[in-house]
mmCIF file of C-alpha atoms in Angstrom:
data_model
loop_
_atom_site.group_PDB
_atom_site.id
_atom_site.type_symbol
_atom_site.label_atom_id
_atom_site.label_comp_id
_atom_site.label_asym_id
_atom_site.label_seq_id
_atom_site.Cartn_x
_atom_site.Cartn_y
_atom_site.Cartn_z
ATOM 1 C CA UNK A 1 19.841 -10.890 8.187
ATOM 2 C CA UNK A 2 17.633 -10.019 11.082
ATOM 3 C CA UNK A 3 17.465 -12.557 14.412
ATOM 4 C CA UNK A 4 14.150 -11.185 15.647
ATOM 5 C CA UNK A 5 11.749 -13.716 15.717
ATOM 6 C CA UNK A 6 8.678 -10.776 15.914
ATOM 7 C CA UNK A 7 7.176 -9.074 13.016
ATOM 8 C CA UNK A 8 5.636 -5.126 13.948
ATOM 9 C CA UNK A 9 2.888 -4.856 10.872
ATOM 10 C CA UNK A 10 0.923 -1.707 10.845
ATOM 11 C CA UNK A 11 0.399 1.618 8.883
ATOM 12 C CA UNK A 12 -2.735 3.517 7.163
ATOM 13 C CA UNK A 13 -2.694 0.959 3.869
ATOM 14 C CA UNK A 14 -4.855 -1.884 5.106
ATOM 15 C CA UNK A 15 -4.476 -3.698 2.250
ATOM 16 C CA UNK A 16 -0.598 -3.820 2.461
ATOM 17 C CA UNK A 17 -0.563 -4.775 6.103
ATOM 18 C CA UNK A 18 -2.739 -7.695 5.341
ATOM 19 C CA UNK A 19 -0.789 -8.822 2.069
ATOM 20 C CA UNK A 20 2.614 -9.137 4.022
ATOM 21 C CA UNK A 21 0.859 -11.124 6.966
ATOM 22 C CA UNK A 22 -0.730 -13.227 4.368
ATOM 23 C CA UNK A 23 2.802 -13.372 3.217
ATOM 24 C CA UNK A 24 4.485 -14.629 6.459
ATOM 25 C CA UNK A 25 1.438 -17.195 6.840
ATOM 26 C CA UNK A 26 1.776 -19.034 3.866
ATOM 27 C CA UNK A 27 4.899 -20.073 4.955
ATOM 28 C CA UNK A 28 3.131 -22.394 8.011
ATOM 29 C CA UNK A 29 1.192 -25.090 7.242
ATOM 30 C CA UNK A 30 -2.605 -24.032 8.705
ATOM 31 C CA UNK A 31 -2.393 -26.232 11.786
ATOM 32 C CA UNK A 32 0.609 -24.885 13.171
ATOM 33 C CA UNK A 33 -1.150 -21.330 13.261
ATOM 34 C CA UNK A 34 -2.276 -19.809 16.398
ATOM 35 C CA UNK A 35 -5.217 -16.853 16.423
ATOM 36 C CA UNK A 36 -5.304 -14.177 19.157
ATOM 37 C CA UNK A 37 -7.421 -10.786 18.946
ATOM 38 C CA UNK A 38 -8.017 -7.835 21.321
ATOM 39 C CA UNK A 39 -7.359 -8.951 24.798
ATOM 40 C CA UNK A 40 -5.857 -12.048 25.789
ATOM 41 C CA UNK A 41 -4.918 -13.223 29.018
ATOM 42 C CA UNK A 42 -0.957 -12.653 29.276
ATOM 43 C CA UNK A 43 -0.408 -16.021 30.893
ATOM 44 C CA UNK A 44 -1.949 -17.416 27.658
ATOM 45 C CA UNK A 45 0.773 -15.812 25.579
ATOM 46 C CA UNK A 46 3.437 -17.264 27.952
ATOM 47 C CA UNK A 47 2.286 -20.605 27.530
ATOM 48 C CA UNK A 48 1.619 -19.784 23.200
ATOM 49 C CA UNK A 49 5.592 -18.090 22.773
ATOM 50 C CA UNK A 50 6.907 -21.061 24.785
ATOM 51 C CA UNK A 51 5.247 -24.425 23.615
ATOM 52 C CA UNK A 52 4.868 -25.719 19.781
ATOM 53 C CA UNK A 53 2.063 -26.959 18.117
ATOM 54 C CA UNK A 54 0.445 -30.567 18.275
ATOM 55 C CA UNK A 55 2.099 -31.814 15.246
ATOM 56 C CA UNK A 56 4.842 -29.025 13.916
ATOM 57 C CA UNK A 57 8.055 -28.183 16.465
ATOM 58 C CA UNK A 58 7.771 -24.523 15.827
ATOM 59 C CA UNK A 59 4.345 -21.827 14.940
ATOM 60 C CA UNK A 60 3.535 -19.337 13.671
ATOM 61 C CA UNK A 61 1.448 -16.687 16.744
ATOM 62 C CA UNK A 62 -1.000 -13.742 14.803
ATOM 63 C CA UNK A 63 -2.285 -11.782 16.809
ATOM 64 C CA UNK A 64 -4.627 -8.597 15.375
ATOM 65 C CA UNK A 65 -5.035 -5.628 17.167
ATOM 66 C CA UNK A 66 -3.669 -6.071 20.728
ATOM 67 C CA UNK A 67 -5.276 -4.491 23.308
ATOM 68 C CA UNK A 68 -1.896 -3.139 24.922
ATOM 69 C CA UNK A 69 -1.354 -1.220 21.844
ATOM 70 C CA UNK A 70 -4.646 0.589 22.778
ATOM 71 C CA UNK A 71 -5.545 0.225 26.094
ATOM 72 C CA UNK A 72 -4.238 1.359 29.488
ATOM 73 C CA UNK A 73 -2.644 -1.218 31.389
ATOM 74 C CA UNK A 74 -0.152 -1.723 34.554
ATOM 75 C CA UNK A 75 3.223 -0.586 34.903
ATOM 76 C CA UNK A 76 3.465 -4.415 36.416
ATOM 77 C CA UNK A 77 1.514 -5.766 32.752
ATOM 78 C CA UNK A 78 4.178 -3.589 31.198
ATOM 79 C CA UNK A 79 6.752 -5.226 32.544
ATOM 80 C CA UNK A 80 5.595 -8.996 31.662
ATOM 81 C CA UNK A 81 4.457 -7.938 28.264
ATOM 82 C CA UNK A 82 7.998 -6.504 27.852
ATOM 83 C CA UNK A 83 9.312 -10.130 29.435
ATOM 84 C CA UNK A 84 7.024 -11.758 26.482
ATOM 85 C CA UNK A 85 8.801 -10.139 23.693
ATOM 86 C CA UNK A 86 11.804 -11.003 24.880
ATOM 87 C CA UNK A 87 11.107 -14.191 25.054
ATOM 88 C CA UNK A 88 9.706 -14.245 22.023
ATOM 89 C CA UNK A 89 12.555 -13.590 20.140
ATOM 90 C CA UNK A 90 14.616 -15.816 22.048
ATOM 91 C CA UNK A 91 11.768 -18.968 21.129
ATOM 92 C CA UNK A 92 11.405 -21.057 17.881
ATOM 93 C CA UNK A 93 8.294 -19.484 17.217
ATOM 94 C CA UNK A 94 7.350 -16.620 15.173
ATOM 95 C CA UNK A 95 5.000 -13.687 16.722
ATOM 96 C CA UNK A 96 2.861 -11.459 13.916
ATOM 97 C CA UNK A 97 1.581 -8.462 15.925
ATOM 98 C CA UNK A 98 -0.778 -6.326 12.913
ATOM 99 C CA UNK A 99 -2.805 -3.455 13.013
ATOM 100 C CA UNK A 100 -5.666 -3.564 10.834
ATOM 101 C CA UNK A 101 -8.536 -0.470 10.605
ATOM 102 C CA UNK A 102 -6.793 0.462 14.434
ATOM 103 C CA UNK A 103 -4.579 3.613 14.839
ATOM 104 C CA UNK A 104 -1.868 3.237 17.212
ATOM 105 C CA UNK A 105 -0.004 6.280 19.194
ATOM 106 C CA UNK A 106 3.526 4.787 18.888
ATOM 107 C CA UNK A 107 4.544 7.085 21.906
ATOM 108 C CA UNK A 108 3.467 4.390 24.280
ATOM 109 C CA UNK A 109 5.487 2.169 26.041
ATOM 110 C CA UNK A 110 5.062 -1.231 24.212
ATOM 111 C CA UNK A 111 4.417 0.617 21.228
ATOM 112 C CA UNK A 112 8.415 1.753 21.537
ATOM 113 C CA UNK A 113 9.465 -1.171 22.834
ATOM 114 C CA UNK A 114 8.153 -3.585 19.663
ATOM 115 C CA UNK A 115 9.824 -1.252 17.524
ATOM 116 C CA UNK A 116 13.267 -1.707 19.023
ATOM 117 C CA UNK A 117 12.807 -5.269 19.348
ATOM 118 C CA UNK A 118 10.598 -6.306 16.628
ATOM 119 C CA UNK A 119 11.020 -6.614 12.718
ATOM 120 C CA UNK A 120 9.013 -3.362 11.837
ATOM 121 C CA UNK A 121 7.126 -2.704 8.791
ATOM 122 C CA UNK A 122 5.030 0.877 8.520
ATOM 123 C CA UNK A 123 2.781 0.492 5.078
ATOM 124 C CA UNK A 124 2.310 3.758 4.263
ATOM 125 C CA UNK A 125 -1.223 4.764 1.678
ATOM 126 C CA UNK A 126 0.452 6.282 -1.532
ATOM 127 C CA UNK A 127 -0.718 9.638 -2.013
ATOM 128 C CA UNK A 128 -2.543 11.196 -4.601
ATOM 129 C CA UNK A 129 1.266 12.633 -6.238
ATOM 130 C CA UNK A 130 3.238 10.058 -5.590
ATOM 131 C CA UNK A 131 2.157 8.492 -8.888
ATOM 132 C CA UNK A 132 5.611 6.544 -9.310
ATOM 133 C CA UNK A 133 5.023 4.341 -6.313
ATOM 134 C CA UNK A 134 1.942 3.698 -7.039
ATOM 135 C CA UNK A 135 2.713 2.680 -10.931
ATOM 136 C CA UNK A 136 5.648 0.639 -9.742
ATOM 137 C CA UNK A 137 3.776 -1.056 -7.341
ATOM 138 C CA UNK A 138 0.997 -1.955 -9.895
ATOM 139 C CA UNK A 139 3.934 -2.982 -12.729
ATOM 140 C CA UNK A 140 4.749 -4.918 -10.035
ATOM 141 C CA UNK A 141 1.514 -7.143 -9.149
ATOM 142 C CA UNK A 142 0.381 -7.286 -12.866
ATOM 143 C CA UNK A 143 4.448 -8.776 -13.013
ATOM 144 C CA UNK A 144 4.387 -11.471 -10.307
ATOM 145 C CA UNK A 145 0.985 -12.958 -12.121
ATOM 146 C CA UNK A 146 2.650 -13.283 -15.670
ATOM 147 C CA UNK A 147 1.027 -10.521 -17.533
ATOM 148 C CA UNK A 148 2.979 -7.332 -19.168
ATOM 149 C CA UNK A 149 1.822 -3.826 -19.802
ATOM 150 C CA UNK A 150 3.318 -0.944 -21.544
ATOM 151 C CA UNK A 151 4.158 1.893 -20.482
ATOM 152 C CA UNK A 152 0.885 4.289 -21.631
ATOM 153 C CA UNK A 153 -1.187 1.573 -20.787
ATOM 154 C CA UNK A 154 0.111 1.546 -16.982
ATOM 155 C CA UNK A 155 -0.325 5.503 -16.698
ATOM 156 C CA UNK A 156 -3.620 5.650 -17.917
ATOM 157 C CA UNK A 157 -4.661 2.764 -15.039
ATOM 158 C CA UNK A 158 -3.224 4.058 -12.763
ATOM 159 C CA UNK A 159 -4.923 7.556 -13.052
ATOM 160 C CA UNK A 160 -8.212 5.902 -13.806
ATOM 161 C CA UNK A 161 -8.491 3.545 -10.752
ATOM 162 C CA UNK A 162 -7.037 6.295 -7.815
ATOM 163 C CA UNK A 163 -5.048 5.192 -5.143
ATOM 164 C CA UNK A 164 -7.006 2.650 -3.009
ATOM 165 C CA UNK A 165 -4.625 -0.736 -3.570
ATOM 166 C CA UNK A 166 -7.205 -3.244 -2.739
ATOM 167 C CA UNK A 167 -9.788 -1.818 -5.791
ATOM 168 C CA UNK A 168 -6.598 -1.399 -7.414
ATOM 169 C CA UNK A 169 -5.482 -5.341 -6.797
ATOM 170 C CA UNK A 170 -9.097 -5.894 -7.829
ATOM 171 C CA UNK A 171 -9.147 -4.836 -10.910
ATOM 172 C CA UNK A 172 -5.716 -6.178 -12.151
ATOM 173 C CA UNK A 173 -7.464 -9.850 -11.549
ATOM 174 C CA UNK A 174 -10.709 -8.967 -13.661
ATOM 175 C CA UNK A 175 -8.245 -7.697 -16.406
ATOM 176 C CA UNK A 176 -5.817 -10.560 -15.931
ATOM 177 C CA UNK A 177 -8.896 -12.823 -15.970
ATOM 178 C CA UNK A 178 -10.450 -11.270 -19.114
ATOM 179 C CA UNK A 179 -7.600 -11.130 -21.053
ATOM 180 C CA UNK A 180 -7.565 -14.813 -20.767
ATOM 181 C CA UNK A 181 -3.905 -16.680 -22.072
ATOM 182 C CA UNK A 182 -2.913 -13.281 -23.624
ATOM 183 C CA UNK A 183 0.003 -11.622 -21.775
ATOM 184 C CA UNK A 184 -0.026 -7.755 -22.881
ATOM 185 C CA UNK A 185 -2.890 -5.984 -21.023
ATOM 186 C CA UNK A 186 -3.911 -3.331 -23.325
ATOM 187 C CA UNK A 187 -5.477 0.106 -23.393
ATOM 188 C CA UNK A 188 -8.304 -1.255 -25.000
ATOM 189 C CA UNK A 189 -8.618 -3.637 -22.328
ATOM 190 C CA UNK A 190 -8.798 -0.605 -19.920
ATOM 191 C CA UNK A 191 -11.472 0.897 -21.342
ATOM 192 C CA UNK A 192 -13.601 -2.515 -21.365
ATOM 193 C CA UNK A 193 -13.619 -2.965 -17.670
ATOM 194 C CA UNK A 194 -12.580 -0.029 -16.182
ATOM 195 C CA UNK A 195 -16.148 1.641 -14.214
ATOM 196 C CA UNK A 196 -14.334 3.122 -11.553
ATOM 197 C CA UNK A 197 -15.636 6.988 -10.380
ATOM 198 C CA UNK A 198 -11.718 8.196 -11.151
ATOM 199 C CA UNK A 199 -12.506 7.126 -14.900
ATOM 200 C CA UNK A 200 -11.999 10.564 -16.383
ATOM 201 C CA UNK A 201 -9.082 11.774 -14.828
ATOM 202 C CA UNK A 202 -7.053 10.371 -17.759
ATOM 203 C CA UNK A 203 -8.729 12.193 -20.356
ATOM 204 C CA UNK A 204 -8.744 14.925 -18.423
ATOM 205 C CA UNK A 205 -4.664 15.060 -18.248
ATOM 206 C CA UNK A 206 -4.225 13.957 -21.697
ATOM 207 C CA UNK A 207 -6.657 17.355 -22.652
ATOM 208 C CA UNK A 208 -4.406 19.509 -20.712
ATOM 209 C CA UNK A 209 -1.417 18.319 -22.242
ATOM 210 C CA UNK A 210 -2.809 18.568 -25.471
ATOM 211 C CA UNK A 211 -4.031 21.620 -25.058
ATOM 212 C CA UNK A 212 -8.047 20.540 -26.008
ATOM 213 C CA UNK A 213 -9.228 23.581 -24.589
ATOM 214 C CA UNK A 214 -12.873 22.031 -25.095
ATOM 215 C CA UNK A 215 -12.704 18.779 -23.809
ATOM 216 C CA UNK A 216 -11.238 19.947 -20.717
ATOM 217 C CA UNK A 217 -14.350 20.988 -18.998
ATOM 218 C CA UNK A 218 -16.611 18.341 -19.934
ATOM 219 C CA UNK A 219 -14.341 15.927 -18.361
ATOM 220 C CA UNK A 220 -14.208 18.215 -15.452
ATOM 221 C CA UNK A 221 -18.265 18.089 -15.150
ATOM 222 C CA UNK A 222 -17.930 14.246 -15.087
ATOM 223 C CA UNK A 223 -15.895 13.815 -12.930
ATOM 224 C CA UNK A 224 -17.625 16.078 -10.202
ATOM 225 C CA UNK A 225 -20.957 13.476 -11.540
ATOM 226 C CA UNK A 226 -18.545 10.671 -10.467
ATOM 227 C CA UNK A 227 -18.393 12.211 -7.142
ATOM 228 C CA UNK A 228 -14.958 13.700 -6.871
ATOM 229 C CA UNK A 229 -14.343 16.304 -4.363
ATOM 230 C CA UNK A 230 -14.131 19.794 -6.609
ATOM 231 C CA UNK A 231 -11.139 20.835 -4.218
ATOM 232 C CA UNK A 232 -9.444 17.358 -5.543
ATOM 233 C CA UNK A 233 -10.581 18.222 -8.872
ATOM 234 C CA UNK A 234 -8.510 21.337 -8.750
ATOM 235 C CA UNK A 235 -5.470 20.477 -7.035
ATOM 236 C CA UNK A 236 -4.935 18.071 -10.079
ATOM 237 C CA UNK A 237 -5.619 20.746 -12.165
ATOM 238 C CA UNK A 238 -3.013 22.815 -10.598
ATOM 239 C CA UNK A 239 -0.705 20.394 -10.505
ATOM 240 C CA UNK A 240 -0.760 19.552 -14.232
ATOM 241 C CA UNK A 241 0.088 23.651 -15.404
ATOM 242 C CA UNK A 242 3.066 23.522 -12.404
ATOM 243 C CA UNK A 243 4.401 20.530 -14.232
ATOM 244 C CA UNK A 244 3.912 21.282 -17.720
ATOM 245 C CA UNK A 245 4.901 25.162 -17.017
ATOM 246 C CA UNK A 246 8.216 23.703 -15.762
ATOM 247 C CA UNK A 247 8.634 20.774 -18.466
ATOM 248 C CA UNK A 248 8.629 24.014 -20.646
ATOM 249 C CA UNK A 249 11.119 26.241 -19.023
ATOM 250 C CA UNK A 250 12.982 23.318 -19.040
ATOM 251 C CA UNK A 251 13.096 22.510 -22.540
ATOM 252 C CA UNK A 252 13.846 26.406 -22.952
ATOM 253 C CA UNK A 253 17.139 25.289 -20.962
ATOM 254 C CA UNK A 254 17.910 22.865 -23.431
ATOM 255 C CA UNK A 255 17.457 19.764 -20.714
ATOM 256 C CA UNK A 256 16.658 16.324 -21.984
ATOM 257 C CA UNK A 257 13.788 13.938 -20.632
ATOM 258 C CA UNK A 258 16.097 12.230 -18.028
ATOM 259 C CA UNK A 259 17.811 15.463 -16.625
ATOM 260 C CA UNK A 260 14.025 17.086 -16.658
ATOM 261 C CA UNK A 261 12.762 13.647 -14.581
ATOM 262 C CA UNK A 262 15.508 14.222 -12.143
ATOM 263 C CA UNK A 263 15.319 17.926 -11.531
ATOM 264 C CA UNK A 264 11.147 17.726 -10.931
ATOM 265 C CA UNK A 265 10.976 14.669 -9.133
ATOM 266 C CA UNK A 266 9.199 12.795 -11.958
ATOM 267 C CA UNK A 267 9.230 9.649 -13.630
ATOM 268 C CA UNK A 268 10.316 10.289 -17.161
ATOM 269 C CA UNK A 269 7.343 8.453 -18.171
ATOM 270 C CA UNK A 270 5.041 11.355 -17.574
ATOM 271 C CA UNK A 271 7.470 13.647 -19.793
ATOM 272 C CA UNK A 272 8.094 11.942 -22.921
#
């Protein structure tokens, strides 16, 4: 159980970073919330870390996108901003320092310092292969608002609607909404609301794998319509003959679904 009294939020997934601050806040009542962005006079901060709020004991401090994250500053502003975290995490208050649409070169000074001294969270975008997190993430959100979905039903959404989390969080709401007091979500459902440009890449797999030599390339001329990148378009082709090449040699070994998951790097979901 960590001590630290500062939370480091930051990474290339916007939408994460602002979910887990959204987190942390809900756990203050609004008028014990302080709001700080960009540059802010250090004595201000001083005075923020060290005193509560008007009616509450203890707050809670955000503050988006500091400008000694970015800036250059003093070896002397160094040196109190390094005095502030410390202090910080010696207070009864609780310090959010996010990054939101803001790159940061962790090799600065303060940059290394909040890591050592802060509770540090990096939210990382889920690339276009790493399929798992992404469908575990998804199980996960259509989970924690009381709906179910099998296990087809979750691969073919998450190929249809890509990898960008906030469309993604989106659309689980307009299905979870239009599915009403019913708890399964459905591949029918899917298909109903589902417009998103990625809304042939699931056809497009299933053709491969089943080998429907002539749906392949119609699906492949929409989705260049949709606007995919044709370099994109191909590395998904590629990877689909590596994987189903090696799902055969595989099977020529006599391996089962679970040994074949472990040996590729795949959920067994995508081999069955």
């Amino acid at each position: 159980m960590t001590n630290k009294k500062i939370y480091y939020v930051y990474g290339d997934e916007d939408f994460l970073v602002t979910e887990q601050v959204a987190k942390i806040r809900s756990g203050f009542p609004e008028e014990s919330i302080d709001h700080y962005q960009g540059k802010v006079d250090i004595s201000n901060l001083f005075e923020a870390i060290a005193t509560g709020g008007l009616f509450v004991q203890t707050k809670l401090i955000l503050f988006k996108n500091p400008w000694f994250l970015f800036d250059a500053i003093s070896d002397d502003e160094v040196k109190e901003l390094q005095q502030l975290i410390k202090q910080a995490n010696d207070g009864d208050n609780t310090l959010v320092i996010y990054i939101l649409d803001k790159k940061v070169d962790q090799r600065k000074k303060l940059a290394a310092f909040l890591k050592k001294n802060a509770e540090l969270t990096e939210h990382k975008a889920f690339k276009d292969w790493e399929q798992d997190k992404l469908m575990s993430w998804i199980s996960n959100k259509i989970k924690n608002l009381k709906k179910t979905i099998d296990r087809n039903t979750l691969i073919m959404f998450a190929q249809v609607e890509g990898t960008n989390l906030r469309h993604i969080a989106g659309e689980i709401e307009k299905l979870c909404v239009y599915i009403g007091d019913r708890q399964e979500i459905t591949l029918k459902d899917i298909k109903a609301i589902s417009v998103g440009a990625n809304s042939s890449i699931y056809p497009l797999n299933e053709a491969m794998k089943e080998k429907k030599m002539s749906s392949i390339m119609p699906f492949f001329y929409k989705l260049l319509q949709n606007g995919e990148h044709p370099i994109r378009i191909l590395a998904l082709v590629l990877t689909n003959i590596r994987f189903y090449y090696q799902i055969i040699a595989l099977k020529e070994q006599g391996k089962n679904t679970q040994e074949m998951g472990k040996l590729i790097g795949k959920n067994p979901y995508f081999i069955s």
